[in-house]
């Protein structure tokens, strides 16, 4: 999108860019405004890409307008351009709820203000849900507090849709809960205050909060298989269960059976856990759980040590150093994860101790992975969680390019269900 001025818009100054859109600071008929451009995806057929982009653009505009009709403060929509695929709306002067919550207890952010914001969040979400509107990305980054009036303003309806199902409303609240636990644990029980306001605002709160609280029975498929493999690895099954399992056996074993056993701090240490990006970036760094020099650091979540990760997202950046490494970034919709795939197996001191035939196989696989990672593709990445210059990243062990258009959604569901049923369970202390 060009950044030249015209009769309607002033100059465009890029503020942010995500996997789906760019956000510009501009002016509209003399007023300061925000221009959101949904850019095309080169990996899609042009005619299909144009239809999908326009459909999502119109859906976002409709959802933002509907939210205002429901009594929720949103930026005023000025214009929709179906040719340039842009939305132009009001510039809201104020701070994000994320910044306010991060400053809680540090720069004069008082408990009373925290309570007021929590009440406004619960009230706004309750109005949305009673009107059959799901925000889809309820994080504190998408909430602003307008200067002067202290009104809560919801932004970014790019993932919004209409639904009256309690399950969809519960997922909306759960995304918010995860964002608060990941980024704002110092704010205490702010989610409880939000839910209290939600109950007052929503007439249909009972079914939604029941869905939010209930344990989801998800006893078959990939999720149960992940649990079972984890339990086998740490021998929390009986010897009979630890025998090689067929797909039929895995399919018939329930999640409750898989979760039986003493959950210790190392329960998931050698398992590729499924986490969203904002959960990964909130992990706590710890000393190594092993004595190996090749395993200098580890990370924890709620007292459970983690070392490996699986993520699914769109490849948004790619940097190749031949015979050295491939560095790429995966965006899963909640944040960006840096991934490093090493390509120096033949001259690495670590691999010099390995069997040459094994090294050739590993190097060949790495080269194949590197050739398949392309910009715009959806990739499933697994590897070790590492830290480089203070930033978390994945040292890649394998990559699969996903052809299923539902892969990202299914990964999100897996992450949410695993978090509720396993990752968020605090392991008991050894007495």
Short mmCIF file of C-alpha atoms in Angstrom, two decimals:
data_model
loop_
_atom_site.label_atom_id
_atom_site.label_comp_id
_atom_site.label_asym_id
_atom_site.label_seq_id
_atom_site.Cartn_x
_atom_site.Cartn_y
_atom_site.Cartn_z
CA UNK A 1 0.00 0.00 0.00
CA UNK A 2 1.43 3.37 -0.99
CA UNK A 3 2.15 5.95 1.68
CA UNK A 4 1.37 9.03 -0.43
CA UNK A 5 -1.20 11.58 0.61
CA UNK A 6 -4.51 12.05 -1.26
CA UNK A 7 -7.61 14.22 -0.91
CA UNK A 8 -9.15 11.99 1.74
CA UNK A 9 -6.22 10.44 3.61
CA UNK A 10 -3.08 12.12 4.78
CA UNK A 11 0.30 10.43 4.73
CA UNK A 12 0.35 6.88 6.06
CA UNK A 13 2.80 6.01 8.84
CA UNK A 14 3.19 2.30 9.53
CA UNK A 15 2.55 1.48 13.19
CA UNK A 16 2.33 -2.32 13.27
CA UNK A 17 2.25 -5.31 10.98
CA UNK A 18 0.87 -8.75 11.78
CA UNK A 19 0.22 -11.92 9.85
CA UNK A 20 -3.06 -10.60 8.41
CA UNK A 21 -2.87 -6.82 8.25
CA UNK A 22 -0.87 -3.61 8.49
CA UNK A 23 -1.95 -0.69 10.69
CA UNK A 24 -1.16 2.90 9.72
CA UNK A 25 -1.47 6.25 11.46
CA UNK A 26 -3.14 8.73 9.11
CA UNK A 27 -5.74 11.48 8.81
CA UNK A 28 -9.25 11.30 7.36
CA UNK A 29 -10.92 14.56 6.30
CA UNK A 30 -8.68 16.45 8.70
CA UNK A 31 -9.17 14.04 11.61
CA UNK A 32 -6.48 11.76 12.94
CA UNK A 33 -7.38 8.20 12.03
CA UNK A 34 -6.19 4.61 11.82
CA UNK A 35 -6.02 2.77 8.49
CA UNK A 36 -5.99 -1.02 8.65
CA UNK A 37 -4.98 -2.76 5.44
CA UNK A 38 -5.56 -6.46 4.86
CA UNK A 39 -2.78 -7.40 2.45
CA UNK A 40 -2.87 -10.24 -0.07
CA UNK A 41 -1.30 -13.63 0.60
CA UNK A 42 1.06 -14.67 -2.19
CA UNK A 43 0.60 -18.38 -1.50
CA UNK A 44 -3.11 -18.19 -2.39
CA UNK A 45 -4.60 -18.10 -5.87
CA UNK A 46 -5.19 -14.40 -6.72
CA UNK A 47 -8.95 -14.71 -7.34
CA UNK A 48 -9.46 -16.78 -4.17
CA UNK A 49 -7.24 -14.43 -2.17
CA UNK A 50 -9.23 -11.39 -3.31
CA UNK A 51 -12.56 -12.99 -2.36
CA UNK A 52 -11.32 -14.16 1.06
CA UNK A 53 -9.69 -10.82 1.87
CA UNK A 54 -12.81 -8.87 0.91
CA UNK A 55 -15.03 -11.27 2.86
CA UNK A 56 -12.94 -10.87 6.02
CA UNK A 57 -12.74 -7.10 5.55
CA UNK A 58 -16.53 -6.80 5.35
CA UNK A 59 -16.99 -9.20 8.28
CA UNK A 60 -14.70 -7.09 10.47
CA UNK A 61 -16.57 -3.90 9.53
CA UNK A 62 -19.95 -5.52 10.25
CA UNK A 63 -18.80 -6.91 13.61
CA UNK A 64 -17.35 -3.57 14.69
CA UNK A 65 -20.58 -1.80 13.74
CA UNK A 66 -22.71 -4.44 15.48
CA UNK A 67 -20.65 -4.11 18.66
CA UNK A 68 -21.43 -0.37 18.77
CA UNK A 69 -25.14 -1.12 18.33
CA UNK A 70 -24.91 -3.50 21.30
CA UNK A 71 -23.62 -0.67 23.48
CA UNK A 72 -19.92 -1.55 23.42
CA UNK A 73 -17.45 1.27 22.79
CA UNK A 74 -15.42 0.71 19.62
CA UNK A 75 -13.58 3.12 17.30
CA UNK A 76 -15.98 4.93 14.95
CA UNK A 77 -15.75 3.40 11.47
CA UNK A 78 -15.16 6.13 8.87
CA UNK A 79 -14.75 4.22 5.61
CA UNK A 80 -14.38 0.80 3.99
CA UNK A 81 -12.37 0.52 0.76
CA UNK A 82 -13.11 -2.80 -1.00
CA UNK A 83 -10.47 -2.11 -3.66
CA UNK A 84 -7.50 -1.36 -1.40
CA UNK A 85 -8.91 -3.70 1.28
CA UNK A 86 -8.68 -1.05 3.99
CA UNK A 87 -10.74 0.05 6.98
CA UNK A 88 -10.45 3.63 8.20
CA UNK A 89 -11.62 4.37 11.71
CA UNK A 90 -11.24 6.76 14.60
CA UNK A 91 -7.90 7.18 16.35
CA UNK A 92 -8.49 6.57 20.06
CA UNK A 93 -6.31 8.66 22.37
CA UNK A 94 -5.40 6.52 25.36
CA UNK A 95 -3.37 3.66 26.79
CA UNK A 96 -3.87 -0.03 26.22
CA UNK A 97 -5.16 -2.14 29.09
CA UNK A 98 -2.03 -4.23 28.67
CA UNK A 99 0.23 -1.27 29.50
CA UNK A 100 -1.95 -0.23 32.44
CA UNK A 101 -1.99 -3.73 33.93
CA UNK A 102 1.77 -4.11 33.45
CA UNK A 103 2.27 -0.91 35.46
CA UNK A 104 0.05 -2.11 38.31
CA UNK A 105 1.82 -1.50 41.60
CA UNK A 106 4.74 0.25 39.91
CA UNK A 107 3.63 3.68 38.74
CA UNK A 108 0.63 4.58 40.81
CA UNK A 109 -1.91 2.27 39.19
CA UNK A 110 -4.32 1.74 42.07
CA UNK A 111 -6.53 -1.21 42.96
CA UNK A 112 -9.60 0.97 42.39
CA UNK A 113 -8.64 1.62 38.78
CA UNK A 114 -7.96 -2.07 38.26
CA UNK A 115 -11.45 -2.88 39.59
CA UNK A 116 -13.04 -0.27 37.33
CA UNK A 117 -11.32 -1.64 34.21
CA UNK A 118 -12.21 -5.23 35.14
CA UNK A 119 -15.87 -4.22 35.58
CA UNK A 120 -15.87 -2.51 32.18
CA UNK A 121 -14.31 -5.56 30.49
CA UNK A 122 -16.86 -7.94 31.98
CA UNK A 123 -19.73 -5.62 31.09
CA UNK A 124 -18.54 -5.17 27.48
CA UNK A 125 -17.95 -8.88 26.86
CA UNK A 126 -21.35 -9.71 28.37
CA UNK A 127 -23.06 -7.29 25.96
CA UNK A 128 -21.18 -8.80 23.00
CA UNK A 129 -22.10 -12.36 23.91
CA UNK A 130 -25.77 -11.60 24.61
CA UNK A 131 -25.89 -10.02 21.16
CA UNK A 132 -24.45 -13.17 19.59
CA UNK A 133 -21.06 -11.63 18.79
CA UNK A 134 -17.75 -13.37 19.55
CA UNK A 135 -14.69 -11.11 19.59
CA UNK A 136 -12.24 -13.92 18.88
CA UNK A 137 -9.11 -12.18 20.20
CA UNK A 138 -9.88 -10.91 23.68
CA UNK A 139 -6.45 -9.88 24.90
CA UNK A 140 -5.46 -6.79 26.85
CA UNK A 141 -3.62 -5.51 23.76
CA UNK A 142 -7.00 -5.16 22.04
CA UNK A 143 -8.51 -3.00 24.77
CA UNK A 144 -7.90 0.73 25.17
CA UNK A 145 -8.81 3.18 27.94
CA UNK A 146 -9.81 6.49 26.38
CA UNK A 147 -8.11 9.52 27.90
CA UNK A 148 -10.42 11.89 29.74
CA UNK A 149 -13.45 9.61 30.02
CA UNK A 150 -11.69 6.38 31.12
CA UNK A 151 -14.04 4.43 28.83
CA UNK A 152 -13.02 0.95 27.71
CA UNK A 153 -12.74 0.72 23.91
CA UNK A 154 -12.50 -2.68 22.20
CA UNK A 155 -10.45 -2.85 19.00
CA UNK A 156 -9.37 -5.39 16.37
CA UNK A 157 -12.45 -7.34 15.34
CA UNK A 158 -10.49 -9.18 12.65
CA UNK A 159 -11.27 -12.60 14.16
CA UNK A 160 -14.82 -11.80 15.23
CA UNK A 161 -17.86 -13.80 14.18
CA UNK A 162 -21.49 -14.30 15.17
CA UNK A 163 -22.50 -17.24 17.34
CA UNK A 164 -24.96 -18.04 20.11
CA UNK A 165 -23.21 -21.24 21.23
CA UNK A 166 -22.03 -21.28 24.87
CA UNK A 167 -18.89 -23.13 23.72
CA UNK A 168 -17.81 -20.22 21.49
CA UNK A 169 -18.48 -17.70 24.25
CA UNK A 170 -16.50 -19.83 26.72
CA UNK A 171 -13.52 -20.00 24.34
CA UNK A 172 -13.67 -16.20 24.03
CA UNK A 173 -13.42 -15.90 27.82
CA UNK A 174 -10.74 -18.56 28.02
CA UNK A 175 -8.51 -16.68 25.57
CA UNK A 176 -8.88 -13.64 27.85
CA UNK A 177 -8.10 -15.75 30.92
CA UNK A 178 -4.94 -17.13 29.32
CA UNK A 179 -3.81 -13.64 28.31
CA UNK A 180 -4.27 -12.40 31.88
CA UNK A 181 -2.46 -15.35 33.43
CA UNK A 182 0.41 -15.08 30.96
CA UNK A 183 0.98 -11.33 31.01
CA UNK A 184 -0.62 -10.01 34.19
CA UNK A 185 -0.17 -12.51 36.99
CA UNK A 186 0.81 -9.63 39.30
CA UNK A 187 -2.72 -8.24 39.05
CA UNK A 188 -4.10 -11.02 41.23
CA UNK A 189 -7.64 -12.28 40.73
CA UNK A 190 -8.58 -9.77 38.04
CA UNK A 191 -10.29 -12.52 36.01
CA UNK A 192 -12.64 -13.22 38.93
CA UNK A 193 -13.68 -9.56 38.94
CA UNK A 194 -14.23 -9.65 35.18
CA UNK A 195 -16.42 -12.75 35.49
CA UNK A 196 -18.40 -11.12 38.31
CA UNK A 197 -19.16 -8.18 36.03
CA UNK A 198 -19.90 -10.60 33.18
CA UNK A 199 -22.55 -12.33 35.30
CA UNK A 200 -24.23 -8.99 35.99
CA UNK A 201 -24.11 -7.92 32.34
CA UNK A 202 -25.06 -11.14 30.56
CA UNK A 203 -28.47 -12.78 30.80
CA UNK A 204 -27.01 -16.02 29.43
CA UNK A 205 -23.98 -16.18 31.72
CA UNK A 206 -24.86 -19.51 33.37
CA UNK A 207 -24.43 -21.79 30.34
CA UNK A 208 -21.30 -19.93 29.23
CA UNK A 209 -19.52 -20.10 32.58
CA UNK A 210 -20.51 -23.76 32.98
CA UNK A 211 -18.77 -24.49 29.68
CA UNK A 212 -15.78 -22.47 30.80
CA UNK A 213 -15.50 -24.39 34.06
CA UNK A 214 -16.28 -27.91 32.93
CA UNK A 215 -13.59 -30.45 32.14
CA UNK A 216 -13.71 -31.13 28.42
CA UNK A 217 -13.90 -34.83 27.57
CA UNK A 218 -11.44 -35.23 24.74
CA UNK A 219 -10.42 -38.82 25.04
CA UNK A 220 -9.26 -39.72 21.54
CA UNK A 221 -7.21 -38.43 18.68
CA UNK A 222 -3.97 -36.45 18.74
CA UNK A 223 -4.50 -34.88 22.16
CA UNK A 224 -4.91 -38.19 23.99
CA UNK A 225 -2.01 -39.63 22.03
CA UNK A 226 0.21 -36.80 23.28
CA UNK A 227 -0.79 -37.50 26.89
CA UNK A 228 -0.30 -41.25 26.53
CA UNK A 229 3.13 -40.89 24.96
CA UNK A 230 4.07 -38.55 27.80
CA UNK A 231 2.90 -41.03 30.44
CA UNK A 232 4.67 -43.93 28.72
CA UNK A 233 7.90 -41.98 28.64
CA UNK A 234 7.85 -41.40 32.38
CA UNK A 235 6.52 -44.90 33.19
CA UNK A 236 3.36 -43.77 34.96
CA UNK A 237 1.52 -46.63 33.23
CA UNK A 238 1.76 -50.26 34.24
CA UNK A 239 4.33 -52.42 32.36
CA UNK A 240 1.52 -53.87 30.27
CA UNK A 241 0.47 -50.40 29.19
CA UNK A 242 4.04 -49.46 28.40
CA UNK A 243 4.19 -52.01 25.59
CA UNK A 244 4.06 -50.56 22.05
CA UNK A 245 0.52 -49.32 21.48
CA UNK A 246 -1.44 -49.67 18.28
CA UNK A 247 -3.60 -46.83 16.93
CA UNK A 248 -6.65 -48.80 18.07
CA UNK A 249 -5.30 -48.97 21.62
CA UNK A 250 -4.46 -45.27 21.59
CA UNK A 251 -7.90 -44.47 20.26
CA UNK A 252 -9.68 -46.45 22.95
CA UNK A 253 -7.68 -45.08 25.88
CA UNK A 254 -9.44 -42.16 27.50
CA UNK A 255 -7.90 -38.92 28.61
CA UNK A 256 -8.74 -39.65 32.23
CA UNK A 257 -6.81 -42.94 32.02
CA UNK A 258 -3.89 -41.11 30.46
CA UNK A 259 -3.79 -38.57 33.28
CA UNK A 260 -3.64 -41.20 36.04
CA UNK A 261 -0.35 -41.23 37.89
CA UNK A 262 1.72 -39.01 40.16
CA UNK A 263 2.32 -35.70 38.37
CA UNK A 264 5.90 -34.72 39.15
CA UNK A 265 7.87 -31.63 38.17
CA UNK A 266 9.49 -33.50 35.26
CA UNK A 267 6.25 -34.91 33.85
CA UNK A 268 6.50 -33.04 30.53
CA UNK A 269 10.21 -32.38 30.36
CA UNK A 270 10.96 -34.47 27.26
CA UNK A 271 7.56 -34.02 25.59
CA UNK A 272 6.85 -31.58 22.77
CA UNK A 273 4.18 -29.49 24.48
CA UNK A 274 1.68 -27.46 22.47
CA UNK A 275 1.70 -23.81 23.51
CA UNK A 276 0.49 -20.60 21.92
CA UNK A 277 3.12 -17.93 21.33
CA UNK A 278 2.02 -15.68 24.20
CA UNK A 279 2.26 -18.67 26.55
CA UNK A 280 5.74 -19.56 25.28
CA UNK A 281 6.99 -16.01 25.75
CA UNK A 282 5.81 -16.03 29.38
CA UNK A 283 7.76 -19.15 30.42
CA UNK A 284 10.15 -18.88 33.37
CA UNK A 285 13.80 -19.72 32.73
CA UNK A 286 15.33 -22.21 35.18
CA UNK A 287 18.64 -23.99 35.79
CA UNK A 288 19.01 -27.25 33.91
CA UNK A 289 17.08 -30.26 35.15
CA UNK A 290 19.84 -32.55 33.93
CA UNK A 291 23.59 -32.69 34.31
CA UNK A 292 24.24 -32.64 30.57
CA UNK A 293 26.42 -29.84 29.25
CA UNK A 294 24.35 -29.87 26.05
CA UNK A 295 21.25 -28.99 28.06
CA UNK A 296 22.31 -25.78 29.86
CA UNK A 297 18.88 -24.27 30.56
CA UNK A 298 15.25 -25.25 30.86
CA UNK A 299 11.96 -23.46 31.26
CA UNK A 300 8.93 -23.90 33.48
CA UNK A 301 5.21 -23.20 33.54
CA UNK A 302 3.33 -23.42 36.85
CA UNK A 303 6.22 -25.37 38.38
CA UNK A 304 6.38 -27.93 35.54
CA UNK A 305 9.67 -28.08 33.65
CA UNK A 306 9.45 -27.88 29.86
CA UNK A 307 12.16 -28.30 27.26
CA UNK A 308 10.43 -28.95 23.93
CA UNK A 309 7.65 -27.24 22.01
CA UNK A 310 5.31 -27.79 19.07
CA UNK A 311 3.75 -24.81 17.30
CA UNK A 312 1.74 -24.16 14.14
CA UNK A 313 1.65 -20.85 12.29
CA UNK A 314 2.35 -18.85 9.17
CA UNK A 315 5.98 -18.34 8.14
CA UNK A 316 6.39 -14.55 8.05
CA UNK A 317 10.18 -14.24 7.80
CA UNK A 318 12.97 -16.40 6.38
CA UNK A 319 16.76 -15.94 6.53
CA UNK A 320 19.05 -18.62 5.08
CA UNK A 321 22.79 -18.92 5.71
CA UNK A 322 23.92 -21.84 3.49
CA UNK A 323 25.64 -24.64 5.40
CA UNK A 324 25.05 -22.74 8.64
CA UNK A 325 21.42 -22.23 9.58
CA UNK A 326 17.92 -21.25 8.49
CA UNK A 327 16.23 -18.72 10.74
CA UNK A 328 12.51 -18.17 10.26
CA UNK A 329 9.60 -16.70 12.22
CA UNK A 330 6.26 -18.40 12.75
CA UNK A 331 3.17 -16.32 13.61
CA UNK A 332 0.37 -18.34 15.25
CA UNK A 333 -2.00 -15.41 15.69
CA UNK A 334 -1.04 -14.66 19.30
CA UNK A 335 2.57 -13.72 18.65
CA UNK A 336 5.72 -14.54 16.72
CA UNK A 337 8.15 -17.35 17.52
CA UNK A 338 11.73 -17.37 16.21
CA UNK A 339 12.88 -20.75 14.91
CA UNK A 340 16.44 -21.84 14.06
CA UNK A 341 17.18 -24.89 11.92
CA UNK A 342 20.87 -25.78 12.00
CA UNK A 343 22.50 -26.88 8.73
CA UNK A 344 26.12 -27.27 9.91
CA UNK A 345 26.01 -30.96 10.83
CA UNK A 346 29.17 -31.94 8.92
CA UNK A 347 31.43 -29.41 10.67
CA UNK A 348 29.73 -29.27 14.07
CA UNK A 349 31.80 -30.62 17.02
CA UNK A 350 28.61 -32.05 18.51
CA UNK A 351 27.87 -34.22 15.47
CA UNK A 352 31.52 -35.25 15.03
CA UNK A 353 30.95 -37.78 17.83
CA UNK A 354 27.97 -39.33 16.06
CA UNK A 355 27.89 -42.20 13.60
CA UNK A 356 28.66 -40.76 10.11
CA UNK A 357 25.66 -42.50 8.55
CA UNK A 358 23.38 -41.01 11.22
CA UNK A 359 24.84 -37.56 10.60
CA UNK A 360 24.17 -37.90 6.87
CA UNK A 361 20.55 -38.81 7.54
CA UNK A 362 20.10 -35.89 9.96
CA UNK A 363 21.77 -33.44 7.56
CA UNK A 364 19.65 -34.68 4.66
CA UNK A 365 16.46 -34.24 6.68
CA UNK A 366 17.51 -30.73 7.75
CA UNK A 367 18.20 -29.72 4.13
CA UNK A 368 14.79 -31.04 3.11
CA UNK A 369 13.10 -29.13 5.93
CA UNK A 370 14.92 -25.94 4.89
CA UNK A 371 13.80 -26.32 1.27
CA UNK A 372 10.15 -26.74 2.32
CA UNK A 373 9.95 -23.70 4.60
CA UNK A 374 8.59 -20.89 2.42
CA UNK A 375 7.10 -17.50 3.21
CA UNK A 376 3.34 -17.58 3.64
CA UNK A 377 3.08 -21.32 4.22
CA UNK A 378 1.59 -22.82 7.38
CA UNK A 379 4.27 -24.84 9.17
CA UNK A 380 4.14 -27.22 12.11
CA UNK A 381 7.45 -26.84 13.96
CA UNK A 382 8.83 -29.00 16.75
CA UNK A 383 12.06 -28.53 18.63
CA UNK A 384 13.89 -27.56 21.81
CA UNK A 385 13.08 -24.33 23.63
CA UNK A 386 16.26 -22.25 23.82
CA UNK A 387 17.27 -18.70 24.61
CA UNK A 388 19.44 -16.43 22.47
CA UNK A 389 20.44 -13.01 23.79
CA UNK A 390 17.56 -13.13 26.25
CA UNK A 391 14.89 -13.99 23.67
CA UNK A 392 13.14 -17.35 23.52
CA UNK A 393 13.36 -19.37 20.31
CA UNK A 394 12.96 -22.92 19.02
CA UNK A 395 15.96 -24.96 17.92
CA UNK A 396 14.15 -26.97 15.27
CA UNK A 397 14.16 -30.76 15.13
CA UNK A 398 11.53 -31.21 12.42
CA UNK A 399 9.16 -29.18 10.25
CA UNK A 400 5.96 -30.22 8.48
CA UNK A 401 4.27 -27.94 5.95
CA UNK A 402 0.53 -28.16 6.62
CA UNK A 403 -1.87 -28.44 3.67
CA UNK A 404 -4.98 -28.63 5.83
CA UNK A 405 -6.58 -25.14 6.01
CA UNK A 406 -7.91 -26.01 9.48
CA UNK A 407 -4.48 -26.86 10.93
CA UNK A 408 -4.10 -23.56 12.80
CA UNK A 409 -7.58 -23.72 14.31
CA UNK A 410 -7.08 -27.33 15.42
CA UNK A 411 -3.73 -26.40 16.98
CA UNK A 412 -5.42 -23.58 18.91
CA UNK A 413 -8.05 -25.98 20.23
CA UNK A 414 -5.36 -28.47 21.24
CA UNK A 415 -3.43 -25.74 23.06
CA UNK A 416 -6.51 -24.55 24.96
CA UNK A 417 -7.61 -28.03 25.99
CA UNK A 418 -4.11 -29.17 26.94
CA UNK A 419 -3.58 -26.02 28.99
CA UNK A 420 -6.80 -26.55 30.92
CA UNK A 421 -6.33 -30.27 31.52
CA UNK A 422 -2.58 -30.58 31.97
CA UNK A 423 -0.30 -27.56 31.61
CA UNK A 424 -2.20 -25.41 34.12
CA UNK A 425 -2.31 -28.19 36.71
CA UNK A 426 0.19 -27.31 39.41
CA UNK A 427 2.12 -30.49 40.35
CA UNK A 428 2.02 -31.51 44.01
CA UNK A 429 5.03 -30.84 46.16
CA UNK A 430 7.07 -33.79 47.35
CA UNK A 431 6.82 -34.07 51.10
#
